[in-house]
Coordinates of C-alpha atoms and ligand atoms in Angstrom, one line a residue:
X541 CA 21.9 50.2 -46.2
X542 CA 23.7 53.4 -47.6
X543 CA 27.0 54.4 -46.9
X544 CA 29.4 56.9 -48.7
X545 CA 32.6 55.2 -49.4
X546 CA 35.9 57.4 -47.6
X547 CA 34.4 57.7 -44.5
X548 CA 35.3 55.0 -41.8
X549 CA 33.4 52.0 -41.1
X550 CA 31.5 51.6 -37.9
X551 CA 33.3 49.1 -35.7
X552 CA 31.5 46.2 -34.2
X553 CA 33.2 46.0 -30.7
X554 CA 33.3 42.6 -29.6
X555 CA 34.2 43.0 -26.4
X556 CA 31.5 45.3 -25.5
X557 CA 29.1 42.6 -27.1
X558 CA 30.5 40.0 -25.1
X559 CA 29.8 41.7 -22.0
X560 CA 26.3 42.1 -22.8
X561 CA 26.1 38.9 -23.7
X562 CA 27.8 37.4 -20.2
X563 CA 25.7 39.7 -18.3
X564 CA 22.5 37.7 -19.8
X565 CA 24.6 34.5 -18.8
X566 CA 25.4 35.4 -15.7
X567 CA 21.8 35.7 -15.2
X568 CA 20.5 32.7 -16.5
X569 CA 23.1 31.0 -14.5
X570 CA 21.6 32.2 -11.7
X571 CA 18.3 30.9 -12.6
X572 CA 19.7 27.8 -13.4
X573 CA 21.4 27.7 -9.5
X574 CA 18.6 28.4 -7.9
X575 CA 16.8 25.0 -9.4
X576 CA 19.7 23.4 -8.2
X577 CA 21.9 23.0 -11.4
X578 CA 24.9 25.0 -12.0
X579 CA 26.5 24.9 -15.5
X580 CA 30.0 23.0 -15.2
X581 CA 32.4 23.3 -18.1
X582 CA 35.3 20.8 -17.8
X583 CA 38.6 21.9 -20.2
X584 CA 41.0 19.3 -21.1
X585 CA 44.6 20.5 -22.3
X586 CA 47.4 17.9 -23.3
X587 CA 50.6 19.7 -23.4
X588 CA 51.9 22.5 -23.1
X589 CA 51.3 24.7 -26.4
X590 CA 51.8 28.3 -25.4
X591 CA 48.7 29.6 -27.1
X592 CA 46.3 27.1 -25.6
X593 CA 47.4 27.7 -22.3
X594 CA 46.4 31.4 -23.0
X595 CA 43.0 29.9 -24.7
X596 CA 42.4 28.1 -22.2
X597 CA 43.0 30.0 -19.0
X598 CA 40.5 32.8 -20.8
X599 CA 37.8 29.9 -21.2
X600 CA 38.5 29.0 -17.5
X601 CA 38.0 32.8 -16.7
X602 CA 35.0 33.4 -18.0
X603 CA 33.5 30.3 -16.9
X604 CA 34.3 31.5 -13.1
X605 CA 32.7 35.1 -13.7
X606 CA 29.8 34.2 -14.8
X607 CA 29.5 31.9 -11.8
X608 CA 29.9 28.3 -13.7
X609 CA 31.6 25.4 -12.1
X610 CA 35.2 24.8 -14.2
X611 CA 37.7 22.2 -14.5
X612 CA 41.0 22.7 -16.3
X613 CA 42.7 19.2 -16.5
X614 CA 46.1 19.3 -17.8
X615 CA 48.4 16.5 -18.9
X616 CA 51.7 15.6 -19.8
X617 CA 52.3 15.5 -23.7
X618 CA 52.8 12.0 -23.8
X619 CA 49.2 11.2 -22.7
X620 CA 48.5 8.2 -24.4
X621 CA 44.7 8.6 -27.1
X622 CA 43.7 5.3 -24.6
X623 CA 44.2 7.7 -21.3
X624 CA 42.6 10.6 -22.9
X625 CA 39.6 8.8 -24.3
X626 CA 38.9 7.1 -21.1
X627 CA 39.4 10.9 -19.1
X628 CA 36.4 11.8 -21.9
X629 CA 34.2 9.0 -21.4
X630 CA 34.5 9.7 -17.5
X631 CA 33.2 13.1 -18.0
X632 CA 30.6 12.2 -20.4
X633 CA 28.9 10.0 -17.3
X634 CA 29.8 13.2 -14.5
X635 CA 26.6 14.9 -13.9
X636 CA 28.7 18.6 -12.3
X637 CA 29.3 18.4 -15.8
X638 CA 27.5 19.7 -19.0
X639 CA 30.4 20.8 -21.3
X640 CA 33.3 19.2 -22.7
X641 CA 35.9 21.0 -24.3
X642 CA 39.3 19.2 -25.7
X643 CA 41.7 22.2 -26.6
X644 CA 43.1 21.7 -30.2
X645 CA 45.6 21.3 -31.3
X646 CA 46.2 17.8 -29.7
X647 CA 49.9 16.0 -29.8
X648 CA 50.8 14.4 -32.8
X649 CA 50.2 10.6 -31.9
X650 CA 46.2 11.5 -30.5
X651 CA 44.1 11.4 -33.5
X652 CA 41.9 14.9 -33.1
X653 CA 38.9 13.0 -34.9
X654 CA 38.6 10.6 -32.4
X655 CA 38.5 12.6 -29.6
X656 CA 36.2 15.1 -31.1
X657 CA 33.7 12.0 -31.6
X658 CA 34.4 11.0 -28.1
X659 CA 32.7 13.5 -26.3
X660 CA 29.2 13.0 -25.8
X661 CA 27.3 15.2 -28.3
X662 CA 25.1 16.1 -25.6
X663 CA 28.0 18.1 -24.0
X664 CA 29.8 19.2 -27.6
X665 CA 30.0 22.7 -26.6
X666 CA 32.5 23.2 -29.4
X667 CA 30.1 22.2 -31.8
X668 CA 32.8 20.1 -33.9
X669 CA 31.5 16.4 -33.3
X670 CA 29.7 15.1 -36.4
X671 CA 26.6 15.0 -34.9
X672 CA 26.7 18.8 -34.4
X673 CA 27.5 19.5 -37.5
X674 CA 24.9 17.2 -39.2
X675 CA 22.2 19.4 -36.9
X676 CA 23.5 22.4 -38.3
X677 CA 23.4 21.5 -41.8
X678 CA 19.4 19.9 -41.2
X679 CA 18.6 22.6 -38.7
X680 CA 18.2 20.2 -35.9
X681 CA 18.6 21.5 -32.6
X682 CA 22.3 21.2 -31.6
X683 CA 25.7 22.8 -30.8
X684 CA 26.9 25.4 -32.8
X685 CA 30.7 26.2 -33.5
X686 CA 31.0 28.9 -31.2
X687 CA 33.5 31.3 -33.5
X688 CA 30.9 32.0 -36.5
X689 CA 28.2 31.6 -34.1
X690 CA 30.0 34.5 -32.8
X691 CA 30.4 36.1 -36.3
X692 CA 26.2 35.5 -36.2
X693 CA 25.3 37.3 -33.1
X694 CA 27.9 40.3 -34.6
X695 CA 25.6 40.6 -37.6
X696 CA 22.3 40.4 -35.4
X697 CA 23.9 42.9 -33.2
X698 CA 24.0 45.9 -35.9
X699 CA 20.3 44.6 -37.1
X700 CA 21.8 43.3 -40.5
X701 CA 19.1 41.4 -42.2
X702 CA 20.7 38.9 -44.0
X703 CA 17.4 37.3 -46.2
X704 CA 18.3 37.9 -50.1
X705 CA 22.3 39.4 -49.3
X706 CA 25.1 37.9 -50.7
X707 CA 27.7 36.5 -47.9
X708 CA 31.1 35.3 -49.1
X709 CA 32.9 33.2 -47.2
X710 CA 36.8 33.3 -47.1
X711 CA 38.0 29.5 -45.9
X712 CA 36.2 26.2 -45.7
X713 CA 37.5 24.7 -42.1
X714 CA 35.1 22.5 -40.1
X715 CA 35.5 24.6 -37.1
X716 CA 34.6 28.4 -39.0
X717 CA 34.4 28.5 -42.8
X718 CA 31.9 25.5 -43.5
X719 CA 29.4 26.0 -40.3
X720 CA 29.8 30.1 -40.9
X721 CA 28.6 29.3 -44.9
X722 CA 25.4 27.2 -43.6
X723 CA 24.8 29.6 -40.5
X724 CA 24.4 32.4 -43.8
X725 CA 22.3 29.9 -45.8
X726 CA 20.1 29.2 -42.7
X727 CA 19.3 32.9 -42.9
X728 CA 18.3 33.7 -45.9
X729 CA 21.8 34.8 -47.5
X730 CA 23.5 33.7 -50.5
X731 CA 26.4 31.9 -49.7
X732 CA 29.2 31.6 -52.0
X733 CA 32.5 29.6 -50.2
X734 CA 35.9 30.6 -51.5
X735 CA 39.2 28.6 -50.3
X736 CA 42.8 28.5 -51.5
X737 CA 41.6 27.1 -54.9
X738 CA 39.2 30.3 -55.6
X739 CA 41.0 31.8 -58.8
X740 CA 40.1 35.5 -58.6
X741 CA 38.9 36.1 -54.8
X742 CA 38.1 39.7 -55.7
X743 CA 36.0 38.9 -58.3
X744 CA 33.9 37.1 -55.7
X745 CA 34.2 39.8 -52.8
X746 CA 33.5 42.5 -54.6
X747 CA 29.7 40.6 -54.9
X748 CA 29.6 40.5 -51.1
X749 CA 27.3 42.1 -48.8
X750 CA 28.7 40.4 -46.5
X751 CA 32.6 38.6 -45.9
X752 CA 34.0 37.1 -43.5
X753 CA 37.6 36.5 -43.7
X754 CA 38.3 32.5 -41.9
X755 CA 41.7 32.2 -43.5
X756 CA 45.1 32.8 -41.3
X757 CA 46.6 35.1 -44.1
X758 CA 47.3 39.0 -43.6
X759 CA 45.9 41.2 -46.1
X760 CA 43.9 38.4 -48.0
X761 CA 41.1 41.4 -48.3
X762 CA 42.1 44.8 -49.1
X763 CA 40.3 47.8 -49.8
X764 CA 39.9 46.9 -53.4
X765 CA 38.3 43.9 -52.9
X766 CA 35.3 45.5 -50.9
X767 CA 32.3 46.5 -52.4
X768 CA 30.8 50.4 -50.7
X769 CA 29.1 50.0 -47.6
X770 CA 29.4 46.1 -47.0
X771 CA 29.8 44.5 -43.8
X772 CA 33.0 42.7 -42.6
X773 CA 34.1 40.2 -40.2
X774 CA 37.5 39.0 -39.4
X775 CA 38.0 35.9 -38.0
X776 CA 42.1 35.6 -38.3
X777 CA 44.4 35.8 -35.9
X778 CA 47.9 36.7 -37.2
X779 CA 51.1 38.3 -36.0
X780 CA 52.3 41.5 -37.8
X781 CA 56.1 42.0 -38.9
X782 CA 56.0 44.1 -35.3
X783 CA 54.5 40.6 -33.6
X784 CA 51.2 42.5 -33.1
X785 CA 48.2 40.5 -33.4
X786 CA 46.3 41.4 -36.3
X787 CA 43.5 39.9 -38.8
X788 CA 42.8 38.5 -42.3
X789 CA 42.4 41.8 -43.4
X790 CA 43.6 44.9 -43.9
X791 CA 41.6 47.1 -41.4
X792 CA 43.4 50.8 -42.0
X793 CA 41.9 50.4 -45.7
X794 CA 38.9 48.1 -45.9
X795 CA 37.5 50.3 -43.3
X796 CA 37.5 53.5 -45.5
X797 CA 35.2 51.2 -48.1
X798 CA 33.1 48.9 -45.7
X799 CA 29.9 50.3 -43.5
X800 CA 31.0 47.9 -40.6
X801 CA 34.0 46.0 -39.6
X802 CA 34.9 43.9 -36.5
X803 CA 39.3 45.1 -35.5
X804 CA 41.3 42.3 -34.2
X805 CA 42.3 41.8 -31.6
X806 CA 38.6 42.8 -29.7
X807 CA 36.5 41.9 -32.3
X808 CA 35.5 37.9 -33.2
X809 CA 37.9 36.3 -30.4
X810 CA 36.4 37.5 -27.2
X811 CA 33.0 36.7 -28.9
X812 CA 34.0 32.9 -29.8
X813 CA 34.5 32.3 -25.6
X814 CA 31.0 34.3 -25.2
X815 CA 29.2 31.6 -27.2
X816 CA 31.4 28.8 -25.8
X817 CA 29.4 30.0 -22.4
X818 CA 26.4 30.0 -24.4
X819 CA 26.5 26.9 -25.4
X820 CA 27.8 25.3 -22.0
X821 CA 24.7 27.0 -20.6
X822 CA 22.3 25.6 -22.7
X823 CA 24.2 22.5 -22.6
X824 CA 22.8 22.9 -18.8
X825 CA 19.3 24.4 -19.6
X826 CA 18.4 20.9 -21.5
X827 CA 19.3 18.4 -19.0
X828 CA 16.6 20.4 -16.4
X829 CA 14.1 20.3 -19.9
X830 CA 14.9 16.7 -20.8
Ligands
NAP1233 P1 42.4 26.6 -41.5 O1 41.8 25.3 -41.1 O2 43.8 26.7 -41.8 O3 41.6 27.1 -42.8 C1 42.0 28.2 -43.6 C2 41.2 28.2 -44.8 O4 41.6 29.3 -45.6 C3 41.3 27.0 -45.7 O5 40.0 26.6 -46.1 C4 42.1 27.5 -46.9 O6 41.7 26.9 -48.1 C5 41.7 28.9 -47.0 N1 42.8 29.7 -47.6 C6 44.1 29.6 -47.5 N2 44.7 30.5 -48.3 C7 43.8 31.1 -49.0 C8 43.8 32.2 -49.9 N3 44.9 32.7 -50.4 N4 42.6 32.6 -50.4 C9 41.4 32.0 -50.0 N5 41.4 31.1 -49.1 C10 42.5 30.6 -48.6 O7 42.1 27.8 -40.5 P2 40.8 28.0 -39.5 O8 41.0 27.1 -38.3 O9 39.6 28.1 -40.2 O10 41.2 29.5 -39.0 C11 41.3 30.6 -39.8 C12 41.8 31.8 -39.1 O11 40.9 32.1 -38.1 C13 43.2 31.5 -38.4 O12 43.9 32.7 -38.4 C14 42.8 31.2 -37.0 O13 43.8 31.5 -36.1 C15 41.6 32.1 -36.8 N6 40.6 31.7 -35.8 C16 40.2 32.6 -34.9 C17 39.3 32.3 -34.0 C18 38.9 33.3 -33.0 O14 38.3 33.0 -32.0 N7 39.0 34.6 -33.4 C19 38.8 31.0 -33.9 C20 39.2 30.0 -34.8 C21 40.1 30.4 -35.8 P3 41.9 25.3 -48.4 O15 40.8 24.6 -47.7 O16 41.8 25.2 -49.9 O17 43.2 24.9 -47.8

């Protein structure tokens, strides 16, 4: 890829990807309804944190137009882990159901872990139970964590060939920096994993063909820490001093220096509830293959 540094970077416009991408669903689902199954998402909720109810109630959206069966359960914030297990393990056994999704963060006294390992991996939709991840890392079939399998179908949208590139990873979570490093690896990339323990970040981005910022910093990659003509994707979500939503990094300059870049908000977060349909599809596909 050549690109003359100055000029500004292509955008990867993620909600015009998404669409394309729930316009395939909403096909498949009604392939899937006309053998008699129709995908069914169920989306638990404990409490009343005011950006999960916004998370949520867009999951629950674009569940209904793309003609899936949803169920948004909410509960008090004193569920007890014994209620909320039990509510899992109920929906692991309901057949109008083929995705579970628990929205995180959970109260204090519910151990996260344990619900994440509750829900039957065959309905992990979120990709964050361990058997998920252990398919990832082996290549097994499985559940992929839908925000960098978001960040993955951004790259194969702009036809970026990732075999022999160096990706750099900014932040090591379970749910985006660890699964985004191996979905790189399992194509061929270089990977190379930075976290808040990375001395000289720049030195490392300034390799990279390819970042992706997972951190939930502002500016953690400026203009001077992009190399000409690479490709970025920003996965943070952040407030600016004006309480606008804005990324990891900072788009007015990086995208004078990269070839493409994904703008928040419109970039990765409309794409992370794409592949959540995704997955709850498939999740629905395999029980008419098994
Ligand atoms: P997280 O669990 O807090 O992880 C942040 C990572 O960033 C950690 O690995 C941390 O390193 C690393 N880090 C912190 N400061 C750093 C620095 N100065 N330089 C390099 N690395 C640094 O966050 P997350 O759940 O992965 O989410 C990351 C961001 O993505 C957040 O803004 C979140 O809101 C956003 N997000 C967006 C979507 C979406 O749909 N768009 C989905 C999920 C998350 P250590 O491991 O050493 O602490």
């Amino acid at each position: 890829m050549t690109h003359t540094p100055h000029q500004s970077a292509h955008i990867i416009d993620g909600v015009a990807l998404s669409h394309q991408l729930r316009q395939d669903v909403t096909q498949r689902v009604q392939a899937l309804k006309a053998k008699g199954v129709t995908p069914g998402l169920a989306v638990i909720l404990v409490g009343e944190n005011p950006a999960s109810q916004v998370y949520v109630r867009n999951k629950v959206k674009g569940c209904v137009d793309c003609g899936f069966h949803s169920v948004l359960e909410k509960y008090d914030a004193d569920m007890s882990e014994a209620d909320l297990l039990a509510r899992i393990e109920a929906l692991n056994h309901d057949p109008a159901i083929h995705g579970i999704l628990v929205q995180l963060p959970v109260p204090k006294h519910i151990d996260a872990n344990k619900v994440i390992e509750a829900i039957s991996p065959l309905k992990d939709v979120d990709g964050f139970h361990i058997a998920s991840a252990g398919a990832l890392m082996t290549g097994m079939p499985g559940f992929w964590p839908c925000t960098p399998y978001g960040c993955m179908k951004m790259l194969e949208s702009i036809g970026f060939d990732l075999r022999g590139k160096h990706a750099v990873v900014i932040g090591r979570s379970n749910i985006v920096g660890k699964p985004m490093a191996l979905m790189l690896l399992q194509k061929n990339a270089t990977v190379t994993i930075c976290h808040s323990a990375t001395p000289d970040l720049k030195a490392m981005t300034l390799q990279a063909d390819v970042i992706v910022a997972a951190v939930g910093k502002r500016n953690v990659l400026t203009a001077d820490m992009v190399k000409p003509g690479a490709v970025v994707l920003d996965v943070g979500m952040n407030r600016d001093d004006a309480g606008k939503l804005c990324g990891d990094v900072d788009f007015a300059g990086v995208s004078q220096v990269a070839s493409y870049i994904t703008p928040v908000p419109g970039g990765v977060g409309p794409m992370t509830i794409t592949m959540l349909l995704v997955n709850t599809l498939e999740a629905a596909e395999r029980t008419l293959a098994s």
